[in-house]
Short mmCIF file of C-alpha atoms in Angstrom, two decimals:
data_model
loop_
_atom_site.label_atom_id
_atom_site.label_comp_id
_atom_site.label_asym_id
_atom_site.label_seq_id
_atom_site.Cartn_x
_atom_site.Cartn_y
_atom_site.Cartn_z
CA MET A 5 -0.04 -0.03 0.06
CA LYS A 6 1.38 3.41 -0.94
CA ALA A 7 0.45 4.99 2.39
CA SER A 8 -0.97 3.91 5.63
CA HIS A 9 -4.36 4.70 7.16
CA ALA A 10 -4.50 7.86 9.23
CA GLY A 11 -2.56 7.53 12.43
CA PHE A 12 -1.15 9.71 15.25
CA THR A 13 2.30 9.37 16.77
CA GLY A 14 2.77 9.31 20.45
CA VAL A 15 3.73 12.88 20.52
CA MET A 16 0.77 13.97 18.49
CA LEU A 17 -1.67 12.22 20.84
CA ALA A 18 -0.02 13.64 23.81
CA GLY A 19 -0.60 17.05 22.23
CA VAL A 20 -4.23 16.26 21.67
CA LEU A 21 -4.66 15.15 25.29
CA LEU A 22 -2.95 18.29 26.59
CA ALA A 23 -5.08 20.54 24.45
CA ALA A 24 -8.20 18.74 25.81
CA GLY A 25 -7.11 19.37 29.27
CA CYS A 26 -6.35 15.75 30.05
CA GLY A 27 -3.28 14.19 31.64
CA GLY A 28 -3.84 10.85 29.84
CA SER A 29 -6.44 8.64 28.30
CA GLU A 30 -9.80 8.35 29.94
CA SER A 31 -9.20 4.76 30.95
CA GLY A 32 -6.35 6.04 32.98
CA SER A 33 -8.75 8.05 35.17
CA THR A 34 -11.10 5.25 35.69
CA ALA A 35 -10.88 1.85 37.28
CA PRO A 36 -8.35 -0.21 35.53
CA ALA A 37 -9.64 -2.36 32.61
CA PRO A 38 -9.80 -6.10 33.36
CA ALA A 39 -7.05 -8.36 32.00
CA SER A 40 -7.76 -10.09 28.68
CA GLY A 41 -10.42 -12.60 29.04
CA ALA A 42 -11.46 -11.41 32.54
CA SER A 43 -15.11 -10.51 33.18
CA SER A 44 -16.18 -7.15 34.43
CA ALA A 45 -19.67 -8.40 34.96
CA ALA A 46 -21.67 -8.80 38.13
CA ALA A 47 -23.50 -11.91 38.67
CA GLY A 48 -26.07 -12.76 35.93
CA PRO A 49 -26.35 -11.89 32.25
CA VAL A 50 -24.52 -8.80 30.92
CA ASN A 51 -26.44 -6.32 28.76
CA LEU A 52 -24.50 -4.17 26.30
CA THR A 53 -25.63 -1.35 24.11
CA PHE A 54 -24.17 -0.93 20.67
CA TRP A 55 -24.40 2.27 18.61
CA ASP A 56 -24.10 1.65 14.86
CA TRP A 57 -25.64 2.94 11.63
CA ASP A 58 -25.00 0.06 9.28
CA PRO A 59 -28.15 -1.14 7.37
CA ASN A 60 -28.90 -4.69 8.42
CA MET A 61 -26.53 -4.74 11.40
CA ASP A 62 -29.49 -6.27 13.41
CA LYS A 63 -28.93 -9.53 11.51
CA VAL A 64 -25.36 -9.70 12.45
CA VAL A 65 -26.05 -8.76 16.11
CA ALA A 66 -28.77 -11.51 16.24
CA LEU A 67 -26.06 -14.10 15.44
CA TRP A 68 -24.11 -12.88 18.43
CA ASN A 69 -27.12 -12.95 20.81
CA ASP A 70 -28.12 -16.43 19.69
CA ALA A 71 -24.66 -17.79 20.48
CA HIS A 72 -24.02 -15.82 23.58
CA PRO A 73 -26.93 -15.93 26.00
CA ASP A 74 -24.91 -14.49 28.83
CA ILE A 75 -23.91 -11.36 26.99
CA HIS A 76 -26.81 -9.66 25.28
CA VAL A 77 -26.18 -6.79 22.79
CA THR A 78 -28.94 -4.17 22.07
CA LEU A 79 -28.45 -2.34 18.90
CA ALA A 80 -29.35 1.25 18.50
CA ASN A 81 -28.91 3.74 15.52
CA PRO A 82 -29.12 7.19 17.03
CA ALA A 83 -27.24 8.85 14.10
CA GLY A 84 -24.29 8.26 11.65
CA GLY A 85 -20.91 9.58 11.02
CA ASP A 86 -20.13 12.93 12.54
CA GLN A 87 -23.58 13.10 14.06
CA LEU A 88 -22.97 9.97 16.10
CA VAL A 89 -19.75 11.37 17.35
CA SER A 90 -21.47 14.46 18.69
CA LYS A 91 -24.02 12.21 20.34
CA MET A 92 -21.20 10.11 21.83
CA ILE A 93 -19.59 13.23 23.35
CA THR A 94 -22.89 14.53 24.72
CA ALA A 95 -23.78 11.02 26.14
CA HIS A 96 -20.35 10.81 27.75
CA GLN A 97 -20.71 14.20 29.45
CA ALA A 98 -23.90 12.90 30.86
CA LYS A 99 -22.19 9.61 31.91
CA ASN A 100 -24.74 7.49 29.91
CA GLY A 101 -22.93 6.51 26.75
CA PRO A 102 -23.18 3.17 25.03
CA ASP A 103 -21.00 0.30 25.74
CA ILE A 104 -19.88 -0.08 22.17
CA ALA A 105 -19.92 2.27 19.25
CA LYS A 106 -18.99 2.36 15.61
CA VAL A 107 -16.51 5.27 14.95
CA GLU A 108 -15.06 6.48 11.53
CA TYR A 109 -11.29 6.40 11.57
CA GLN A 110 -10.92 10.14 11.11
CA SER A 111 -13.12 10.81 14.18
CA LEU A 112 -11.32 8.48 16.49
CA PRO A 113 -8.41 10.78 17.55
CA ALA A 114 -10.82 13.42 18.99
CA LEU A 115 -12.77 10.77 20.91
CA VAL A 116 -9.52 9.37 22.31
CA SER A 117 -8.35 12.83 23.42
CA GLY A 118 -11.79 13.59 24.93
CA GLY A 119 -11.79 10.38 26.99
CA VAL A 120 -14.81 9.01 25.22
CA VAL A 121 -13.39 5.73 24.00
CA ARG A 122 -11.42 3.26 26.13
CA ASP A 123 -7.86 1.89 25.83
CA ILE A 124 -8.54 -1.89 25.10
CA THR A 125 -4.95 -2.97 24.63
CA ASP A 126 -5.02 -5.61 27.31
CA LEU A 127 -8.39 -6.85 26.03
CA THR A 128 -7.33 -7.23 22.47
CA LYS A 129 -3.79 -8.87 22.56
CA ASP A 130 -5.00 -11.90 20.55
CA THR A 131 -7.41 -9.91 18.37
CA VAL A 132 -4.86 -7.53 16.97
CA THR A 133 -2.97 -10.30 15.47
CA LYS A 134 -5.70 -10.71 12.86
CA PHE A 135 -4.91 -7.40 11.26
CA ASP A 136 -1.94 -6.02 9.36
CA ASP A 137 -0.03 -3.13 10.74
CA VAL A 138 -1.21 -0.63 8.16
CA THR A 139 -4.86 -1.25 9.18
CA LEU A 140 -4.09 -1.09 12.90
CA LYS A 141 -2.49 2.27 12.57
CA SER A 142 -6.01 3.70 12.25
CA THR A 143 -6.80 2.66 15.77
CA ARG A 144 -3.55 2.52 17.59
CA PHE A 145 -2.18 5.60 19.32
CA GLU A 146 0.92 5.78 21.64
CA GLY A 147 1.11 2.08 21.19
CA LYS A 148 -2.33 1.61 22.69
CA VAL A 149 -5.37 0.13 20.95
CA TYR A 150 -8.58 2.17 20.96
CA GLY A 151 -10.69 0.23 18.53
CA ILE A 152 -11.08 -2.86 16.38
CA PRO A 153 -10.96 -2.09 12.58
CA GLN A 154 -14.22 -3.10 10.87
CA ASP A 155 -13.84 -2.22 7.20
CA PHE A 156 -11.75 -0.58 4.53
CA ALA A 157 -13.31 1.62 1.88
CA PRO A 158 -11.24 2.61 -1.17
CA LEU A 159 -12.75 5.20 -3.40
CA MET A 160 -14.27 3.65 -6.53
CA LEU A 161 -16.21 4.78 -9.63
CA PHE A 162 -19.78 3.43 -9.76
CA TYR A 163 -21.57 3.87 -13.07
CA ARG A 164 -24.79 3.12 -14.72
CA THR A 165 -24.11 0.54 -17.27
CA ASP A 166 -27.50 1.07 -19.09
CA VAL A 167 -26.78 4.84 -19.47
CA PHE A 168 -23.29 4.32 -20.63
CA LYS A 169 -24.41 1.83 -23.29
CA LYS A 170 -27.34 3.97 -24.43
CA TYR A 171 -25.23 6.98 -25.16
CA GLY A 172 -21.96 5.16 -26.18
CA ILE A 173 -19.87 6.30 -23.26
CA ASP A 174 -16.71 4.36 -22.44
CA VAL A 175 -15.66 3.91 -18.81
CA PRO A 176 -13.05 6.54 -18.12
CA THR A 177 -9.70 5.48 -16.79
CA THR A 178 -8.23 9.00 -16.30
CA TRP A 179 -9.70 12.23 -15.05
CA ASP A 180 -9.16 13.79 -18.54
CA GLU A 181 -11.30 10.87 -19.96
CA TYR A 182 -13.92 11.49 -17.26
CA ALA A 183 -14.20 15.15 -18.08
CA LYS A 184 -14.55 14.38 -21.86
CA ALA A 185 -17.06 11.67 -21.13
CA ALA A 186 -19.11 14.07 -19.02
CA ALA A 187 -19.11 16.66 -21.79
CA ASP A 188 -20.01 14.01 -24.52
CA LEU A 189 -22.85 12.54 -22.28
CA HIS A 190 -24.42 15.99 -21.55
CA LYS A 191 -24.24 16.95 -25.27
CA LYS A 192 -25.96 13.75 -26.33
CA ALA A 193 -28.54 13.89 -23.45
CA PRO A 194 -28.91 17.44 -22.07
CA LYS A 195 -30.94 16.22 -19.14
CA VAL A 196 -28.28 13.64 -18.07
CA TYR A 197 -25.21 14.53 -16.11
CA MET A 198 -22.08 12.53 -15.26
CA THR A 199 -22.47 13.17 -11.57
CA ASN A 200 -22.85 15.89 -8.92
CA PHE A 201 -20.46 18.13 -6.96
CA ASP A 202 -21.42 17.51 -3.40
CA ALA A 203 -20.71 20.40 -1.02
CA GLY A 204 -22.67 18.73 1.76
CA ASP A 205 -20.52 15.74 2.53
CA PRO A 206 -16.72 16.21 2.53
CA GLY A 207 -16.01 12.52 2.58
CA TRP A 208 -15.73 12.04 -1.26
CA PHE A 209 -13.75 15.22 -1.79
CA THR A 210 -11.28 14.13 1.00
CA GLY A 211 -10.76 10.89 -0.90
CA LEU A 212 -10.09 12.71 -4.07
CA VAL A 213 -7.48 14.97 -2.64
CA GLN A 214 -5.75 11.97 -0.91
CA GLN A 215 -5.51 10.39 -4.32
CA ALA A 216 -3.83 13.48 -5.71
CA GLY A 217 -1.26 13.32 -3.02
CA ALA A 218 -2.41 15.85 -0.40
CA ASP A 219 -1.61 15.63 3.28
CA TRP A 220 -3.84 17.98 5.15
CA TRP A 221 -2.06 17.53 8.56
CA THR A 222 1.59 16.71 9.09
CA THR A 223 3.86 17.12 12.04
CA SER A 224 7.46 17.99 12.92
CA GLY A 225 8.40 17.39 16.53
CA THR A 226 5.66 18.90 18.57
CA SER A 227 4.45 21.34 15.78
CA TRP A 228 1.68 20.80 13.38
CA HIS A 229 1.62 21.85 9.78
CA VAL A 230 -1.76 22.31 8.01
CA ASP A 231 -1.86 22.17 4.22
CA ILE A 232 -5.50 21.99 3.24
CA ASN A 233 -5.06 24.54 0.39
CA GLY A 234 -1.88 23.06 -0.99
CA ALA A 235 -1.24 22.36 -4.71
CA PRO A 236 -2.67 18.79 -4.72
CA SER A 237 -5.94 19.94 -3.23
CA LYS A 238 -6.22 22.92 -5.48
CA LYS A 239 -5.69 20.79 -8.47
CA VAL A 240 -8.67 18.64 -7.49
CA ALA A 241 -10.79 21.76 -6.67
CA ASP A 242 -9.95 23.49 -10.04
CA TYR A 243 -10.82 20.32 -11.95
CA TRP A 244 -14.35 20.12 -10.41
CA GLU A 245 -14.80 23.90 -10.65
CA ASN A 246 -14.32 23.62 -14.40
CA LEU A 247 -16.90 20.75 -14.64
CA VAL A 248 -19.46 22.66 -12.54
CA LYS A 249 -19.02 26.01 -14.52
CA SER A 250 -19.32 23.98 -17.80
CA GLY A 251 -22.74 22.83 -16.63
CA ILE A 252 -21.90 19.20 -17.15
CA VAL A 253 -22.15 18.15 -13.53
CA GLN A 254 -24.95 18.91 -11.10
CA LYS A 255 -24.56 21.02 -7.90
CA ASN A 256 -27.09 19.44 -5.50
CA PRO A 257 -26.02 17.60 -2.41
CA SER A 258 -25.74 13.83 -2.20
CA PHE A 259 -28.26 12.00 -0.10
CA SER A 260 -30.89 14.69 -0.60
CA PRO A 261 -34.39 13.77 -1.90
CA GLN A 262 -33.56 15.44 -5.22
CA TRP A 263 -30.24 13.48 -5.50
CA ASN A 264 -32.05 10.24 -4.68
CA LYS A 265 -34.54 10.90 -7.38
CA GLN A 266 -31.89 11.74 -9.98
CA MET A 267 -29.95 8.62 -9.03
CA ASN A 268 -33.06 6.60 -9.39
CA ASP A 269 -34.28 7.99 -12.68
CA GLY A 270 -31.01 8.13 -14.62
CA THR A 271 -30.25 11.80 -14.39
CA LEU A 272 -26.88 10.97 -12.90
CA ALA A 273 -24.69 8.41 -14.48
CA THR A 274 -21.92 7.90 -12.03
CA TRP A 275 -21.24 8.01 -8.31
CA ILE A 276 -17.74 8.47 -6.76
CA SER A 277 -18.13 6.59 -3.64
CA GLY A 278 -16.50 4.17 -1.18
CA ALA A 279 -16.58 0.37 -1.54
CA TRP A 280 -19.62 0.35 0.82
CA ALA A 281 -21.85 1.93 -1.93
CA PRO A 282 -23.86 -1.23 -2.98
CA ALA A 283 -25.42 -1.41 0.53
CA GLN A 284 -26.68 2.14 0.20
CA LEU A 285 -27.95 2.11 -3.37
CA GLY A 286 -30.97 0.00 -2.53
CA GLY A 287 -32.35 2.83 -0.43
CA ILE A 288 -31.12 5.64 -2.68
CA ALA A 289 -32.15 4.25 -5.99
CA PRO A 290 -34.30 1.08 -5.64
CA ALA A 291 -35.38 1.02 -9.28
CA THR A 292 -31.73 0.58 -10.44
CA LYS A 293 -30.86 -2.75 -9.11
CA GLY A 294 -28.51 -4.62 -11.56
CA LYS A 295 -27.83 -1.32 -13.58
CA TRP A 296 -24.63 -0.34 -11.77
CA ALA A 297 -21.07 -1.54 -12.05
CA VAL A 298 -17.89 -0.57 -10.30
CA ALA A 299 -14.55 0.38 -11.85
CA PRO A 300 -11.35 1.77 -10.47
CA LEU A 301 -11.26 5.53 -9.81
CA PRO A 302 -10.01 7.50 -12.83
CA ALA A 303 -6.29 8.38 -12.51
CA TRP A 304 -4.52 11.67 -12.81
CA THR A 305 -1.82 9.82 -14.78
CA ALA A 306 -2.68 6.89 -17.08
CA GLY A 307 -1.84 3.57 -15.40
CA ASP A 308 -1.42 4.97 -11.83
CA PRO A 309 -3.62 2.70 -9.52
CA THR A 310 -3.60 5.19 -6.65
CA THR A 311 -7.06 5.84 -5.13
CA GLY A 312 -8.37 7.64 -1.98
CA ILE A 313 -10.45 6.46 0.84
CA TRP A 314 -13.97 7.35 1.86
CA GLY A 315 -14.95 5.93 5.12
CA GLY A 316 -13.82 2.92 7.06
CA SER A 317 -14.62 2.48 10.69
CA ALA A 318 -13.64 0.84 13.89
CA THR A 319 -15.65 -0.74 16.73
CA THR A 320 -14.81 0.96 20.05
CA VAL A 321 -15.48 0.39 23.63
CA THR A 322 -16.46 3.52 25.55
CA THR A 323 -15.17 4.64 28.94
CA ASP A 324 -18.83 4.66 30.07
CA SER A 325 -19.20 0.93 29.76
CA LYS A 326 -19.41 -0.99 32.97
CA HIS A 327 -18.51 -4.24 31.13
CA PRO A 328 -15.48 -3.40 28.98
CA ALA A 329 -14.14 -7.03 28.81
CA GLU A 330 -17.48 -8.24 27.44
CA ALA A 331 -17.70 -5.18 25.09
CA ALA A 332 -14.25 -5.85 23.77
CA GLN A 333 -15.15 -9.47 23.23
CA PHE A 334 -18.06 -8.51 21.17
CA ALA A 335 -15.96 -5.93 19.11
CA ALA A 336 -13.35 -8.64 18.51
CA TRP A 337 -16.03 -11.19 17.42
CA LEU A 338 -17.71 -8.64 15.12
CA ASN A 339 -14.61 -8.07 13.18
CA THR A 340 -12.69 -11.31 13.25
CA ASP A 341 -15.06 -14.19 13.49
CA ASP A 342 -15.69 -15.73 10.13
CA ALA A 343 -19.43 -16.01 10.55
CA ALA A 344 -19.73 -12.42 11.83
CA VAL A 345 -17.51 -10.96 9.05
CA SER A 346 -19.28 -13.10 6.37
CA ALA A 347 -22.61 -11.78 7.61
CA GLN A 348 -21.33 -8.24 7.36
CA ILE A 349 -20.23 -8.79 3.71
CA GLU A 350 -23.51 -10.40 2.80
CA ASN A 351 -25.77 -7.83 4.61
CA ILE A 352 -23.72 -4.63 4.69
CA ASN A 353 -21.34 -5.06 1.79
CA VAL A 354 -18.34 -4.19 3.82
CA TYR A 355 -14.77 -4.91 2.55
CA PRO A 356 -13.24 -6.32 5.61
CA ALA A 357 -10.35 -4.89 7.52
CA SER A 358 -9.23 -8.19 8.95
CA THR A 359 -6.68 -10.09 6.96
CA SER A 360 -8.45 -13.39 6.96
CA GLY A 361 -11.75 -11.64 6.13
CA ARG A 362 -10.51 -10.60 2.75
CA SER A 363 -10.50 -14.19 1.52
CA LEU A 364 -13.95 -15.31 2.92
CA PRO A 365 -16.33 -17.04 0.46
CA PRO A 366 -18.98 -14.28 0.34
CA LEU A 367 -16.35 -12.04 -1.42
CA LYS A 368 -16.62 -14.39 -4.40
CA SER A 369 -20.25 -13.42 -5.02
CA ALA A 370 -21.72 -10.22 -6.25
CA PRO A 371 -23.38 -7.77 -3.84
CA PRO A 372 -27.14 -8.27 -3.91
CA PHE A 373 -27.72 -4.87 -5.65
CA LEU A 374 -25.10 -5.53 -8.19
CA PRO A 375 -26.01 -9.06 -9.22
CA ASN A 376 -24.52 -8.36 -12.66
CA GLN A 377 -20.94 -7.96 -11.33
CA ALA A 378 -19.72 -11.10 -9.91
CA ASP A 379 -16.21 -9.82 -9.79
CA TYR A 380 -17.15 -6.83 -7.66
CA TYR A 381 -14.97 -7.70 -4.68
CA ASP A 382 -12.12 -8.61 -6.96
CA VAL A 383 -12.13 -5.09 -8.49
CA VAL A 384 -12.27 -3.58 -5.04
CA GLY A 385 -9.53 -5.97 -3.80
CA LYS A 386 -7.20 -4.91 -6.63
CA ALA A 387 -7.72 -1.29 -5.73
CA ALA A 388 -7.35 -1.60 -1.92
CA PRO A 389 -3.47 -1.97 -1.94
CA SER A 390 -3.12 1.27 -3.75
CA ALA A 391 -5.52 3.29 -1.60
CA ARG A 392 -3.92 6.24 0.03
CA ALA A 393 -5.16 8.13 3.16
CA PHE A 394 -3.58 11.15 4.87
CA SER A 395 -0.56 10.30 6.86
CA MET A 396 -2.69 11.41 9.89
CA TRP A 397 -5.90 13.07 10.59
CA GLY A 398 -5.96 16.40 12.63
CA PRO A 399 -7.36 16.88 16.06
CA ASN A 400 -10.21 19.09 14.75
CA VAL A 401 -11.57 17.31 11.75
CA THR A 402 -15.17 18.33 12.68
CA VAL A 403 -14.20 22.02 12.22
CA THR A 404 -12.51 21.25 8.95
CA PHE A 405 -15.43 19.35 7.56
CA SER A 406 -17.93 22.04 8.78
CA SER A 407 -15.86 24.63 7.05
CA TYR A 408 -15.93 22.46 3.80
CA THR A 409 -19.73 22.51 3.87
CA ASP A 410 -19.86 26.19 4.43
CA ALA A 411 -17.11 27.27 1.98
CA PHE A 412 -18.04 25.04 -0.91
CA GLY A 413 -21.69 25.67 -0.42
CA ALA A 414 -21.06 29.35 -0.69
CA ALA A 415 -18.78 28.89 -3.71
CA LEU A 416 -21.46 26.92 -5.57
CA GLN A 417 -24.04 29.64 -4.91
CA SER A 418 -21.90 32.64 -5.75
CA GLY A 419 -19.77 31.10 -8.44
CA THR A 420 -16.54 32.05 -6.65
CA PRO A 421 -13.38 30.06 -7.15
CA PHE A 422 -13.25 26.56 -5.41
CA SER A 423 -9.60 27.34 -4.52
CA GLY A 424 -10.91 30.13 -2.36
CA ALA A 425 -13.11 27.62 -0.45
CA LEU A 426 -9.99 25.70 0.37
CA ASP A 427 -8.32 28.87 1.63
CA LYS A 428 -11.36 29.34 3.92
CA MET A 429 -10.98 25.70 5.20
CA GLN A 430 -7.28 26.33 5.82
CA ASP A 431 -7.97 29.48 7.81
CA ALA A 432 -10.76 27.99 9.86
CA THR A 433 -8.75 24.87 10.71
CA VAL A 434 -5.64 26.81 11.67
CA ALA A 435 -7.49 29.32 13.76
CA ASP A 436 -9.22 26.60 15.76
CA MET A 437 -5.96 24.65 16.39
CA LYS A 438 -4.36 27.81 17.68
CA LYS A 439 -7.42 28.38 19.88
CA LEU A 440 -7.01 24.92 21.32
CA GLY A 441 -3.38 25.57 22.09
CA PHE A 442 -1.57 23.58 19.39
CA SER A 443 1.82 24.79 18.09
CA LEU A 444 1.79 25.32 14.29
CA SER A 445 4.75 25.64 11.93
#
């Protein structure tokens, strides 16, 4: 793999903890976690609460509950992504958080620094041997484990096979080809667009700048360097600004009712998304089952397999849990047990984070919503080794992401340069880090 998942060095995590007003991880200020395999339970069955937003996760949890009558897991879906992080922080402040929670990799550092998720190193000594070091870097800080990796989501190109065939569009392999295909498609069918530029969700754009070589946060010693508006990011922004101003891509946000309708009726011909997309398409565009296929993300240079990442999550144990050993046991089972991982592939379409999970039999079959593409997971598997993330995520990702929505939303409305939106993101991120007390170079 060309670059690891996001990760913090020990110095960086120490800086985050200092800025948060903590002397160490939350687990250090509470009762020591039980040794691996030990029970933290009182007499009688243990009841655990699990926060997760995956569709059909209830089917996976049911497998656990059937096989573990002494440890019952209740699934809840209070929110997804950044919204779930906010709810976790609020619940932790009220001391009533869940036992277990799904957390996107980029959000984990802030939850570690805030004492919301627990150090589970002693509870996962056997579990971590099931993952490669590159994957574990997403969840390991200062040599301590704060989550069990669930999935890996390289950025891919999803396209409507029927639309491409109808209008004679070839699957683009470079971004130059993509722009030409977008223009050709819209010329042949003025009511059809190659895709949309989404100012509402920064995940896809983050993956695109990763592919282009950006590193939004880096460190030297104890100082941070923020480079959100650097040359790689501006190359991506300029490219999409040209497509938007040419009128050949739409400007509405993804996951909106209008976008769902356009995805369903063929107005939009492609979706740049993570490998998890097939699990979402059934709810987004139910009439299009069997009409989508996946291809590698177009390259900036022909033949370069580098892609970015959109998503990927870990299963964490919170510091509010009164049963951390049992919670860690469930987290380990969810992401390493063959039956559990197979059920997630079949019901959620995850591309597993565990090493052994990437060779399970369900990966030989097509996702239910893409029955026409039996080699779906082979295509994703070939892209995965060249997926590139930032070398690390910053401590204030939520501020950066919020600024993305505001700045790019304003640029779409006013027609101002997208590069200026990146400048605003840079300024907002730097100002917030200075306010938090970080040293910046």
